[in-house]
Coordinates of N, CA and C in Angstrom, one line a residue:
X1042 N 45.1 -16.6 42.1 CA 44.6 -15.4 41.5 C 43.7 -15.7 40.3
X1043 N 44.2 -16.6 39.4 CA 43.5 -17.0 38.2 C 42.2 -17.7 38.6
X1044 N 42.3 -18.5 39.7 CA 41.1 -19.3 40.2 C 40.1 -18.3 40.6
X1045 N 40.4 -17.2 41.4 CA 39.5 -16.3 41.9 C 38.8 -15.5 40.7
X1046 N 39.7 -15.2 39.7 CA 39.1 -14.5 38.5 C 38.1 -15.3 37.8
X1047 N 38.4 -16.6 37.7 CA 37.5 -17.6 37.0 C 36.2 -17.7 37.7
X1048 N 36.2 -17.7 39.1 CA 35.0 -17.8 39.9 C 34.2 -16.5 39.7
X1049 N 34.9 -15.4 39.7 CA 34.3 -14.1 39.6 C 33.6 -14.0 38.2
X1050 N 34.3 -14.5 37.2 CA 33.7 -14.4 35.9 C 32.5 -15.3 35.7
X1051 N 32.5 -16.5 36.3 CA 31.3 -17.4 36.3 C 30.1 -16.8 37.0
X1052 N 30.4 -16.2 38.2 CA 29.3 -15.5 39.0 C 28.7 -14.4 38.2
X1053 N 29.6 -13.6 37.6 CA 29.1 -12.4 36.8 C 28.2 -12.9 35.6
X1054 N 28.7 -14.0 35.0 CA 27.9 -14.5 33.9 C 26.5 -15.0 34.3
X1055 N 26.5 -15.7 35.5 CA 25.2 -16.2 36.0 C 24.3 -15.0 36.4
X1056 N 24.8 -14.0 37.0 CA 24.0 -12.8 37.3 C 23.4 -12.2 36.1
X1057 N 24.3 -12.0 35.0 CA 23.8 -11.5 33.8 C 22.7 -12.3 33.1
X1058 N 22.9 -13.7 33.2 CA 22.0 -14.6 32.6 C 20.6 -14.5 33.3
X1059 N 20.7 -14.4 34.7 CA 19.5 -14.3 35.5 C 18.7 -13.0 35.2
X1060 N 19.5 -11.9 35.0 CA 18.9 -10.6 34.7 C 18.2 -10.7 33.3
X1061 N 18.9 -11.3 32.3 CA 18.3 -11.4 31.0 C 17.0 -12.3 31.0
X1062 N 17.1 -13.3 31.8 CA 15.9 -14.2 31.9 C 14.7 -13.5 32.6
X1063 N 15.0 -12.7 33.6 CA 14.0 -11.9 34.2 C 13.3 -10.9 33.2
X1064 N 14.2 -10.3 32.4 CA 13.7 -9.4 31.4 C 12.8 -10.1 30.4
X1065 N 13.2 -11.3 30.0 CA 12.5 -12.1 29.0 C 11.1 -12.5 29.5
X1066 N 11.0 -12.7 30.9 CA 9.8 -13.2 31.4 C 8.8 -12.1 31.8
X1067 N 9.2 -10.9 31.6 CA 8.3 -9.8 31.9 C 8.4 -8.7 30.9
X1068 N 7.2 -8.2 30.5 CA 7.2 -7.1 29.5 C 6.1 -6.1 29.9
X1069 N 6.3 -4.8 29.6 CA 5.4 -3.8 30.0 C 5.2 -2.8 28.8
X1070 N 4.2 -2.0 28.9 CA 3.9 -1.0 28.0 C 3.2 0.2 28.7
X1071 N 3.5 1.4 28.3 CA 2.8 2.6 28.9 C 2.5 3.5 27.8
X1072 N 1.3 4.1 27.9 CA 0.9 5.1 26.9 C 1.6 6.4 27.1
X1073 N 1.7 7.2 26.0 CA 2.4 8.4 26.0 C 1.5 9.7 26.2
X1074 N 2.1 10.8 25.8 CA 1.4 12.1 26.0 C 0.3 12.3 25.0
X1075 N 0.3 11.6 23.8 CA -0.7 11.8 22.8 C -1.7 10.6 22.7
X1076 N -2.8 10.8 22.0 CA -3.8 9.8 21.9 C -3.4 8.8 20.8
X1077 N -3.6 7.5 21.1 CA -3.3 6.4 20.1 C -4.7 5.9 19.7
X1078 N -5.1 6.1 18.5 CA -6.4 5.6 18.0 C -6.6 4.1 18.0
X1079 N -7.8 3.7 18.2 CA -8.2 2.2 18.2 C -8.9 1.9 16.9
X1080 N -8.3 1.0 16.1 CA -8.9 0.5 14.8 C -9.5 -0.8 15.1
X1081 N -10.9 -0.9 14.9 CA -11.6 -2.2 15.1 C -12.1 -2.7 13.7
X1082 N -11.9 -4.0 13.5 CA -12.5 -4.6 12.3 C -13.5 -5.6 12.8
X1083 N -14.7 -5.5 12.2 CA -15.8 -6.4 12.5 C -15.9 -7.3 11.2
X1084 N -15.7 -8.6 11.4 CA -15.5 -9.5 10.3 C -16.1 -10.9 10.7
X1085 N -16.1 -11.8 9.7 CA -16.6 -13.2 9.9 C -16.0 -14.1 8.8
X1086 N -15.7 -15.3 9.2 CA -15.3 -16.3 8.2 C -16.5 -16.8 7.3
X1087 N -17.7 -16.4 7.7 CA -18.8 -16.8 6.9 C -19.2 -15.7 5.9
X1088 N -18.4 -14.7 5.8 CA -18.7 -13.5 4.9 C -17.7 -13.5 3.8
X1089 N -18.2 -13.6 2.5 CA -17.4 -13.7 1.4 C -16.6 -12.5 1.1
X1090 N -17.1 -11.3 1.5 CA -16.4 -10.1 1.3 C -15.4 -9.7 2.4
X1091 N -15.3 -10.5 3.4 CA -14.4 -10.2 4.6 C -12.9 -10.5 4.4
X1092 N -12.6 -11.6 3.7 CA -11.1 -11.9 3.6 C -10.3 -10.7 3.1
X1093 N -10.7 -9.9 2.1 CA -9.8 -8.8 1.7 C -9.6 -7.8 2.9
X1094 N -10.6 -7.6 3.7 CA -10.5 -6.7 4.8 C -9.6 -7.3 5.9
X1095 N -9.7 -8.6 6.1 CA -8.7 -9.3 7.0 C -7.3 -9.1 6.5
X1096 N -7.1 -9.2 5.2 CA -5.7 -9.1 4.7 C -5.2 -7.7 4.8
X1097 N -6.1 -6.7 4.5 CA -5.8 -5.3 4.6 C -5.3 -5.0 6.0
X1098 N -6.0 -5.5 7.1 CA -5.6 -5.2 8.4 C -4.2 -5.9 8.7
X1099 N -4.0 -7.1 8.3 CA -2.8 -7.8 8.5 C -1.6 -7.2 7.9
X1100 N -1.8 -6.5 6.7 CA -0.8 -5.9 5.9 C -0.4 -4.5 6.4
X1101 N -1.1 -4.0 7.4 CA -0.8 -2.7 7.9 C 0.5 -2.8 8.7
X1102 N 1.4 -1.8 8.5 CA 2.6 -1.8 9.3 C 2.3 -1.4 10.7
X1103 N 2.4 -2.4 11.6 CA 1.9 -2.2 13.0 C 2.9 -1.5 13.8
X1104 N 2.7 -0.2 14.1 CA 3.5 0.5 15.1 C 2.5 0.8 16.2
X1105 N 2.6 0.1 17.3 CA 1.6 0.2 18.4 C 1.7 1.6 19.0
X1106 N 2.7 2.4 18.8 CA 2.7 3.8 19.3 C 1.8 4.7 18.4
X1107 N 1.4 4.2 17.2 CA 0.6 5.0 16.3 C -0.9 4.6 16.3
X1108 N -1.2 3.3 16.4 CA -2.6 2.9 16.4 C -2.6 1.5 17.0
X1109 N -3.8 1.1 17.4 CA -4.0 -0.2 18.1 C -5.0 -0.9 17.2
X1110 N -4.7 -2.1 16.6 CA -5.6 -2.9 15.8 C -6.3 -4.0 16.6
X1111 N -7.5 -4.2 16.4 CA -8.3 -5.4 16.9 C -9.3 -5.9 15.9
X1112 N -9.4 -7.2 15.8 CA -10.4 -7.8 14.9 C -11.4 -8.6 15.7
X1113 N -12.7 -8.1 15.7 CA -13.8 -8.8 16.3 C -14.5 -9.7 15.3
X1114 N -14.6 -11.0 15.6 CA -15.4 -11.9 14.7 C -16.8 -12.0 15.2
X1115 N -17.8 -11.5 14.4 CA -19.2 -11.5 14.8 C -19.8 -12.9 14.5
X1116 N -20.9 -13.2 15.2 CA -21.5 -14.5 15.1 C -22.8 -14.5 14.2
X1117 N -23.2 -13.4 13.7 CA -24.5 -13.4 13.0 C -24.4 -13.9 11.5
X1118 N -23.2 -14.3 11.1 CA -23.1 -15.1 9.8 C -23.0 -16.6 10.0
X1119 N -23.0 -17.0 11.2 CA -22.7 -18.5 11.5 C -23.8 -19.3 11.0
X1120 N -25.0 -18.8 10.7 CA -26.2 -19.6 10.4 C -26.1 -20.1 8.9
X1121 N -25.2 -19.5 8.1 CA -25.3 -19.9 6.6 C -24.4 -21.0 6.3
X1122 N -24.0 -21.8 7.2 CA -23.3 -23.1 6.9 C -21.9 -23.2 7.5
X1123 N -21.4 -22.1 8.0 CA -20.0 -22.2 8.6 C -20.0 -21.4 9.9
X1124 N -19.6 -22.1 11.0 CA -19.5 -21.4 12.2 C -18.1 -21.0 12.4
X1125 N -17.9 -19.7 12.5 CA -16.6 -19.1 12.8 C -16.2 -19.4 14.2
X1126 N -15.1 -20.1 14.4 CA -14.7 -20.5 15.8 C -14.2 -19.3 16.6
X1127 N -13.9 -18.2 16.0 CA -13.4 -17.1 16.7 C -14.6 -16.1 17.0
X1128 N -15.8 -16.4 16.6 CA -16.9 -15.5 16.7 C -17.5 -15.6 18.1
X1129 N -18.1 -14.5 18.6 CA -18.8 -14.5 19.9 C -20.0 -13.5 19.8
X1130 N -21.1 -13.8 20.4 CA -22.2 -12.9 20.4 C -21.9 -11.6 21.1
X1131 N -21.0 -11.6 22.0 CA -20.6 -10.3 22.7 C -19.9 -9.4 21.7
X1132 N -19.3 -9.9 20.7 CA -18.6 -9.0 19.7 C -19.7 -8.4 18.7
X1133 N -20.7 -9.2 18.4 CA -21.8 -8.7 17.6 C -22.6 -7.6 18.4
X1134 N -22.7 -7.8 19.7 CA -23.4 -6.9 20.6 C -22.6 -5.5 20.6
X1135 N -21.3 -5.7 20.7 CA -20.5 -4.4 20.7 C -20.7 -3.7 19.4
X1136 N -20.7 -4.4 18.3 CA -20.9 -3.7 17.0 C -22.2 -3.0 16.9
X1137 N -23.3 -3.7 17.4 CA -24.6 -3.0 17.4 C -24.6 -1.8 18.3
X1138 N -23.9 -1.8 19.4 CA -23.8 -0.6 20.2 C -23.1 0.6 19.5
X1139 N -22.1 0.2 18.7 CA -21.4 1.3 17.9 C -22.4 1.8 16.9
X1140 N -23.2 1.0 16.2 CA -24.2 1.4 15.3 C -25.2 2.3 15.9
X1141 N -25.6 2.0 17.1 CA -26.6 2.8 17.9 C -26.0 4.2 18.2
X1142 N -24.7 4.3 18.5 CA -24.1 5.6 18.8 C -24.1 6.5 17.6
X1143 N -23.9 5.9 16.4 CA -23.8 6.6 15.2 C -25.2 6.9 14.6
X1144 N -26.2 6.3 15.1 CA -27.6 6.4 14.6 C -27.8 5.6 13.3
X1145 N -26.9 4.7 12.9 CA -27.1 4.0 11.7 C -28.2 3.0 11.8
X1146 N -28.3 2.3 13.0 CA -29.3 1.4 13.2 C -29.2 0.0 12.6
X1147 N -28.0 -0.2 11.9 CA -27.7 -1.5 11.3 C -26.3 -1.8 11.4
X1148 N -25.9 -3.1 11.2 CA -24.5 -3.5 11.2 C -24.2 -4.3 9.9
X1149 N -22.9 -4.3 9.6 CA -22.5 -5.0 8.4 C -21.1 -5.5 8.5
X1150 N -20.7 -6.4 7.6 CA -19.3 -6.8 7.6 C -18.8 -6.8 6.1
X1151 N -17.5 -6.5 5.9 CA -16.6 -6.1 7.0 C -16.8 -4.6 7.3
X1152 N -16.6 -4.3 8.5 CA -16.7 -2.9 9.0 C -15.5 -2.5 9.8
X1153 N -14.9 -1.4 9.4 CA -13.8 -0.9 10.2 C -14.4 0.3 11.0
X1154 N -13.9 0.3 12.2 CA -14.4 1.4 13.1 C -13.1 2.1 13.7
X1155 N -13.0 3.3 13.5 CA -11.8 4.1 14.1 C -12.3 5.0 15.2
X1156 N -11.8 4.7 16.4 CA -12.1 5.5 17.6 C -13.6 5.6 17.8
X1157 N -14.3 4.5 17.6 CA -15.7 4.5 17.9 C -16.6 4.9 16.8
X1158 N -16.0 5.3 15.6 CA -16.8 5.7 14.5 C -16.6 4.9 13.2
X1159 N -17.6 4.7 12.4 CA -17.5 4.0 11.2 C -16.4 4.6 10.3
X1160 N -15.5 3.7 9.8 CA -14.4 4.2 8.9 C -14.4 3.5 7.6
X1161 N -14.6 4.1 6.5 CA -14.6 3.5 5.2 C -13.2 3.6 4.7
X1162 N -12.5 2.5 4.7 CA -11.1 2.5 4.2 C -11.1 2.7 2.7
X1163 N -10.2 3.4 2.2 CA -10.0 3.6 0.8 C -8.6 3.2 0.4
X1164 N -7.6 3.9 1.0 CA -6.2 3.6 0.7 C -5.4 3.8 1.9
X1165 N -4.1 3.4 1.8 CA -3.2 3.5 3.0 C -3.0 4.9 3.4
X1166 N -2.8 5.8 2.4 CA -2.5 7.2 2.7 C -3.6 7.9 3.5
X1167 N -4.9 7.6 3.2 CA -6.0 8.2 3.9 C -6.0 7.7 5.4
X1168 N -5.7 6.4 5.5 CA -5.6 5.8 6.9 C -4.5 6.5 7.7
X1169 N -3.4 6.6 7.1 CA -2.2 7.2 7.8 C -2.5 8.7 8.2
X1170 N -3.2 9.4 7.3 CA -3.5 10.8 7.6 C -4.5 10.8 8.8
X1171 N -5.4 9.9 8.8 CA -6.4 9.8 9.9 C -5.6 9.5 11.3
X1172 N -4.7 8.6 11.2 CA -3.9 8.2 12.4 C -3.1 9.4 12.9
X1173 N -2.4 10.1 11.9 CA -1.6 11.3 12.3 C -2.5 12.4 12.9
X1174 N -3.7 12.5 12.4 CA -4.5 13.6 13.0 C -4.9 13.3 14.4
X1175 N -5.2 12.0 14.7 CA -5.6 11.7 16.1 C -4.4 11.7 17.0
X1176 N -3.2 11.5 16.5 CA -2.0 11.5 17.3 C -1.6 12.9 17.8
X1177 N -2.2 13.9 17.2 CA -1.9 15.3 17.6 C -2.7 15.7 18.7
X1178 N -3.6 14.8 19.1 CA -4.5 15.1 20.3 C -3.9 14.7 21.6
X1179 N -3.9 15.6 22.5 CA -3.3 15.2 23.8 C -4.1 14.2 24.6
X1180 N -3.4 13.2 25.2 CA -4.1 12.1 25.9 C -4.8 12.6 27.1
X1181 N -6.0 12.1 27.3 CA -6.8 12.4 28.5 C -6.9 11.2 29.5
X1182 N -6.2 10.1 29.1 CA -6.1 9.0 30.0 C -4.7 8.4 29.8
X1183 N -4.2 7.8 30.9 CA -2.9 7.2 30.9 C -3.0 5.8 31.2
X1184 N -2.5 4.9 30.4 CA -2.7 3.5 30.5 C -1.3 2.7 30.7
X1185 N -1.4 1.6 31.3 CA -0.2 0.7 31.3 C -0.7 -0.8 31.4
X1186 N 0.2 -1.6 30.8 CA 0.0 -3.1 30.8 C 1.3 -3.7 31.3
X1187 N 1.2 -4.8 32.1 CA 2.4 -5.5 32.6 C 2.1 -7.0 32.5
X1188 N 2.9 -7.7 31.8 CA 2.7 -9.2 31.7 C 3.9 -9.9 32.2
X1189 N 3.6 -10.8 33.2 CA 4.7 -11.5 33.8 C 4.4 -13.0 33.7
X1190 N 5.4 -13.7 33.2 CA 5.3 -15.2 33.1 C 5.8 -15.8 34.4
X1191 N 4.9 -16.6 35.1 CA 5.2 -17.2 36.3 C 6.0 -18.5 36.2
X1192 N 6.5 -19.0 37.3 CA 7.3 -20.2 37.2 C 6.6 -21.4 36.6
X1193 N 5.3 -21.4 36.8 CA 4.5 -22.6 36.3 C 4.0 -22.4 34.9
X1194 N 4.5 -21.3 34.2 CA 4.2 -21.1 32.8 C 3.0 -20.2 32.6
X1195 N 2.2 -20.0 33.7 CA 1.0 -19.2 33.6 C 1.5 -17.7 33.5
X1196 N 0.5 -16.8 33.2 CA 0.9 -15.4 33.0 C 0.0 -14.6 33.9
X1197 N 0.6 -13.5 34.5 CA -0.2 -12.5 35.2 C -0.2 -11.2 34.4
X1198 N -1.4 -10.8 34.0 CA -1.5 -9.5 33.3 C -2.1 -8.5 34.2
X1199 N -1.4 -7.4 34.4 CA -1.9 -6.2 35.2 C -2.2 -5.1 34.3
X1200 N -3.4 -4.6 34.4 CA -3.9 -3.5 33.6 C -4.2 -2.3 34.6
X1201 N -3.8 -1.1 34.1 CA -4.0 0.1 35.0 C -4.3 1.3 34.1
X1202 N -5.2 2.1 34.6 CA -5.6 3.3 33.9 C -5.8 4.5 34.8
X1203 N -5.4 5.7 34.4 CA -5.8 6.9 35.1 C -6.4 7.9 34.2
X1204 N -7.5 8.5 34.6 CA -8.2 9.5 33.8 C -7.9 10.9 34.2
X1205 N -7.8 11.8 33.3 CA -7.6 13.2 33.7 C -8.9 13.8 34.3
X1206 N -8.7 14.9 35.0 CA -9.9 15.5 35.6 C -10.9 16.0 34.6
X1207 N -10.5 16.2 33.4 CA -11.4 16.7 32.3 C -12.4 15.6 31.9
X1208 N -12.2 14.4 32.3 CA -13.0 13.2 31.9 C -14.1 13.0 33.0
X1209 N -15.3 12.7 32.6 CA -16.3 12.3 33.5 C -16.2 10.8 33.8
X1210 N -15.4 10.5 34.8 CA -15.1 9.1 35.1 C -16.3 8.2 35.3
X1211 N -17.4 8.8 35.7 CA -18.6 8.0 36.0 C -19.3 7.5 34.7
X1212 N -19.0 8.2 33.6 CA -19.5 7.8 32.3 C -18.4 7.3 31.3
X1213 N -17.4 6.7 31.9 CA -16.3 6.2 31.1 C -16.0 4.7 31.4
X1214 N -15.9 4.0 30.4 CA -15.6 2.5 30.5 C -14.2 2.1 30.1
X1215 N -13.7 1.1 30.8 CA -12.4 0.5 30.5 C -12.6 -0.9 30.0
X1216 N -11.9 -1.3 28.9 CA -12.0 -2.6 28.3 C -10.6 -3.2 28.2
X1217 N -10.5 -4.5 28.4 CA -9.3 -5.2 28.1 C -9.5 -6.4 27.2
X1218 N -8.7 -6.5 26.1 CA -8.9 -7.6 25.2 C -7.6 -8.4 25.1
X1219 N -7.7 -9.7 24.8 CA -6.6 -10.5 24.5 C -6.7 -10.9 23.0
X1220 N -5.6 -10.7 22.3 CA -5.7 -10.9 20.8 C -4.6 -12.0 20.4
X1221 N -4.8 -12.6 19.3 CA -3.9 -13.6 18.8 C -3.6 -13.4 17.3
X1222 N -2.4 -13.6 16.9 CA -2.0 -13.4 15.5 C -1.7 -14.8 14.8
X1223 N -1.6 -14.7 13.5 CA -1.2 -15.9 12.7 C -2.1 -17.0 12.8
X1224 N -3.4 -16.8 12.8 CA -4.4 -17.8 12.8 C -4.8 -18.2 11.4
X1225 N -4.9 -19.5 11.2 CA -5.2 -20.0 9.8 C -6.4 -21.0 9.9
X1226 N -7.4 -20.8 9.0 CA -8.6 -21.7 9.0 C -8.8 -22.1 7.6
X1227 N -9.0 -23.4 7.4 CA -9.5 -24.0 6.1 C -11.0 -24.2 6.2
X1228 N -11.7 -23.3 5.5 CA -13.1 -23.2 5.5 C -13.7 -24.4 4.7
X1229 N -14.6 -25.1 5.3 CA -15.2 -26.3 4.6 C -16.7 -26.1 4.2
X1230 N -17.3 -25.0 4.5 CA -18.7 -24.8 4.1 C -18.9 -23.3 4.1
X1231 N -20.1 -22.9 3.7 CA -20.5 -21.5 3.6 C -19.9 -20.7 2.4
X1232 N -20.0 -19.4 2.5 CA -19.6 -18.6 1.4 C -18.1 -18.6 1.0
X1233 N -17.3 -19.0 2.0 CA -15.9 -19.1 1.8 C -15.4 -20.5 1.6
X1234 N -16.2 -21.5 1.3 CA -15.9 -22.9 1.2 C -14.7 -23.1 0.3
X1235 N -13.7 -23.9 0.8 CA -12.5 -24.2 0.0 C -11.4 -23.2 0.2
X1236 N -11.6 -22.1 0.9 CA -10.6 -21.1 1.0 C -9.8 -21.3 2.3
X1237 N -8.5 -20.9 2.3 CA -7.7 -20.9 3.5 C -7.6 -19.4 3.9
X1238 N -8.2 -19.1 5.1 CA -8.2 -17.7 5.6 C -7.2 -17.5 6.7
X1239 N -6.6 -16.4 6.7 CA -5.6 -16.0 7.6 C -6.0 -14.7 8.4
X1240 N -5.7 -14.8 9.7 CA -6.2 -13.7 10.5 C -5.1 -13.2 11.5
X1241 N -5.1 -11.9 11.8 CA -4.3 -11.3 12.8 C -5.1 -10.4 13.7
X1242 N -4.6 -10.2 14.9 CA -5.2 -9.3 15.9 C -6.6 -9.7 16.3
X1243 N -6.8 -11.0 16.2 CA -8.2 -11.6 16.5 C -8.4 -11.6 18.0
X1244 N -9.5 -10.9 18.4 CA -9.9 -10.9 19.8 C -10.4 -12.3 20.3
X1245 N -9.6 -12.9 21.2 CA -10.0 -14.2 21.7 C -10.7 -14.1 23.1
X1246 N -10.4 -13.1 23.8 CA -11.1 -12.8 25.1 C -11.3 -11.3 25.3
X1247 N -12.5 -11.0 25.8 CA -12.8 -9.5 25.9 C -13.4 -9.3 27.3
X1248 N -12.9 -8.4 28.1 CA -13.3 -8.1 29.4 C -13.7 -6.7 29.6
X1249 N -14.8 -6.5 30.3 CA -15.3 -5.2 30.6 C -16.8 -5.1 30.2
X1250 N -17.5 -4.0 30.5 CA -16.9 -2.8 30.8 C -16.6 -2.6 32.3
X1251 N -15.4 -2.1 32.6 CA -15.1 -1.7 33.9 C -15.2 -0.2 34.1
X1252 N -15.4 0.2 35.4 CA -15.5 1.6 35.7 C -14.3 2.1 36.5
X1253 N -14.0 3.4 36.4 CA -13.0 4.0 37.3 C -13.6 4.2 38.7
X1254 N -12.7 4.2 39.7 CA -13.1 4.5 41.0 C -13.2 6.0 41.2
X1255 N -13.6 6.5 42.4 CA -13.8 7.9 42.6 C -12.5 8.7 42.6
X1256 N -11.4 8.0 42.4 CA -10.1 8.7 42.2 C -9.7 8.7 40.7
X1257 N -10.6 8.4 39.9 CA -10.4 8.3 38.4 C -9.3 7.3 38.1
X1258 N -9.3 6.2 38.8 CA -8.3 5.1 38.6 C -8.9 3.8 38.4
X1259 N -8.3 3.0 37.6 CA -8.7 1.6 37.4 C -7.5 0.7 37.4
X1260 N -7.6 -0.5 38.1 CA -6.5 -1.4 38.2 C -7.1 -2.8 38.4
X1261 N -6.6 -3.8 37.6 CA -7.1 -5.1 37.7 C -6.0 -6.1 37.2
X1262 N -5.9 -7.3 37.8 CA -5.0 -8.3 37.4 C -5.8 -9.5 36.8
X1263 N -5.2 -10.1 35.8 CA -5.8 -11.2 35.1 C -4.8 -12.4 35.2
X1264 N -5.3 -13.6 35.6 CA -4.5 -14.8 35.6 C -4.8 -15.5 34.3
X1265 N -3.8 -15.7 33.4 CA -3.9 -16.3 32.1 C -3.2 -17.7 32.1
X1266 N -3.9 -18.7 31.6 CA -3.2 -20.0 31.6 C -2.0 -20.0 30.6
X1267 N -1.2 -21.0 30.7 CA 0.1 -21.0 30.0 C -0.1 -21.1 28.5
X1268 N -1.3 -21.4 27.9 CA -1.4 -21.4 26.5 C -1.1 -20.0 25.9
X1269 N -1.4 -19.0 26.7 CA -1.1 -17.6 26.2 C 0.4 -17.3 26.1
X1270 N 1.2 -18.1 26.9 CA 2.6 -18.0 26.8 C 3.2 -18.6 25.5
X1271 N 2.3 -19.5 24.9 CA 2.8 -20.2 23.7 C 2.2 -19.6 22.4
X1272 N 1.4 -18.6 22.5 CA 0.8 -18.0 21.3 C 1.5 -16.7 20.9
X1273 N 1.3 -16.4 19.6 CA 1.7 -15.1 19.1 C 0.6 -14.2 19.4
X1274 N 0.7 -13.5 20.6 CA -0.5 -12.8 21.1 C -0.1 -11.6 21.9
X1275 N -1.1 -11.0 22.4 CA -0.9 -9.8 23.2 C -2.2 -9.3 23.9
X1276 N -2.1 -8.1 24.6 CA -3.2 -7.6 25.3 C -3.4 -6.1 24.8
X1277 N -4.6 -5.7 24.9 CA -5.0 -4.3 24.6 C -5.9 -3.8 25.8
X1278 N -5.6 -2.5 26.2 CA -6.5 -1.8 27.1 C -7.0 -0.5 26.4
X1279 N -8.2 -0.2 26.5 CA -8.7 1.0 26.0 C -9.8 1.6 26.8
X1280 N -9.9 2.9 26.7 CA -10.9 3.7 27.5 C -11.9 4.3 26.5
X1281 N -13.2 4.2 26.9 CA -14.2 4.6 26.0 C -15.3 5.5 26.7
X1282 N -15.7 6.5 26.0 CA -16.7 7.4 26.5 C -18.1 6.6 26.4
X1283 N -18.7 6.3 27.5 CA -19.9 5.5 27.6 C -21.1 6.3 27.0
X1284 N -21.0 7.6 26.9 CA -22.2 8.4 26.4 C -22.3 8.5 24.9
X1285 N -21.1 8.4 24.2 CA -21.1 8.5 22.8 C -20.3 7.5 22.0
X1286 N -19.6 6.6 22.8 CA -18.8 5.5 22.1 C -17.4 5.9 21.7
X1287 N -17.0 7.1 21.8 CA -15.7 7.5 21.3 C -14.6 7.0 22.2
X1288 N -13.5 6.6 21.5 CA -12.4 6.1 22.2 C -11.5 7.2 22.7
X1289 N -11.2 7.2 24.0 CA -10.4 8.2 24.6 C -8.9 7.9 24.5
X1290 N -8.5 6.7 24.8 CA -7.1 6.3 24.7 C -7.0 4.7 24.5
X1291 N -6.0 4.3 23.9 CA -5.7 2.8 23.8 C -4.2 2.5 23.9
X1292 N -4.0 1.3 24.2 CA -2.6 0.8 24.4 C -2.5 -0.7 24.1
X1293 N -1.5 -1.1 23.4 CA -1.3 -2.5 23.1 C 0.0 -3.0 23.7
X1294 N 0.0 -4.3 24.1 CA 1.2 -4.9 24.6 C 1.4 -6.3 23.9
X1295 N 2.3 -6.5 23.0 CA 2.6 -7.8 22.5 C 3.3 -8.6 23.6
X1296 N 2.8 -9.8 23.8 CA 3.4 -10.7 24.9 C 4.8 -11.0 24.5
X1297 N 5.7 -11.0 25.5 CA 7.1 -11.4 25.3 C 7.2 -12.9 25.4
X1298 N 8.1 -13.5 24.7 CA 8.3 -14.9 24.8 C 9.1 -15.2 26.1
X1299 N 8.9 -16.4 26.6 CA 9.5 -16.8 27.9 C 11.0 -17.2 27.7

């Protein structure tokens, strides 16, 4: 009897271990009934006024159910002596499109953009009021992200979105971003020479624009190499009105450790 109980106990422990391992290897996120605003920072390591903005973004208490942060490093400061390794021309192009929507006609750094509109940060309370205001808006798109770590260490990311009937799906774009936290750079030239810069929510890969199908649905899988399993990182999906640049809904998923 004791022998059978011992075997039963070992089998139960193994089943629990395997269940916990499966949970650790897979993580998901789904958007809720209300809108989650997207906060974008346009920044550069070649810009002397950018480090305070980077720090401000990092110091925000990140509750992904309230807002989604992303930092896009632009490339138009690279010419002054320091090339920002996180910068891409595509991120500069995105900022220029935002400027065109607003009619500003110019870009600058650092720039915060909240739900597709220029946002001049002043203090934490104003930011929180803005977030609370947007959260009272009923969601018009429903998003999900699912990240699974495969046996070979690579990751499969599944992104899904559904748009309400009130949305003109033909003029709506879907974007997926991969971001990374806790990045540190020792700058050796340019306006920030000699400084050690720290960054969070840095966009390392950016995919889109994708469109909804005629059922107002979007679904796509991404194969990520195992380096993403080793980073403090995550994924973001957001839906944007292509006619005016406004963000309809966003969702973030911090990657689970294997």
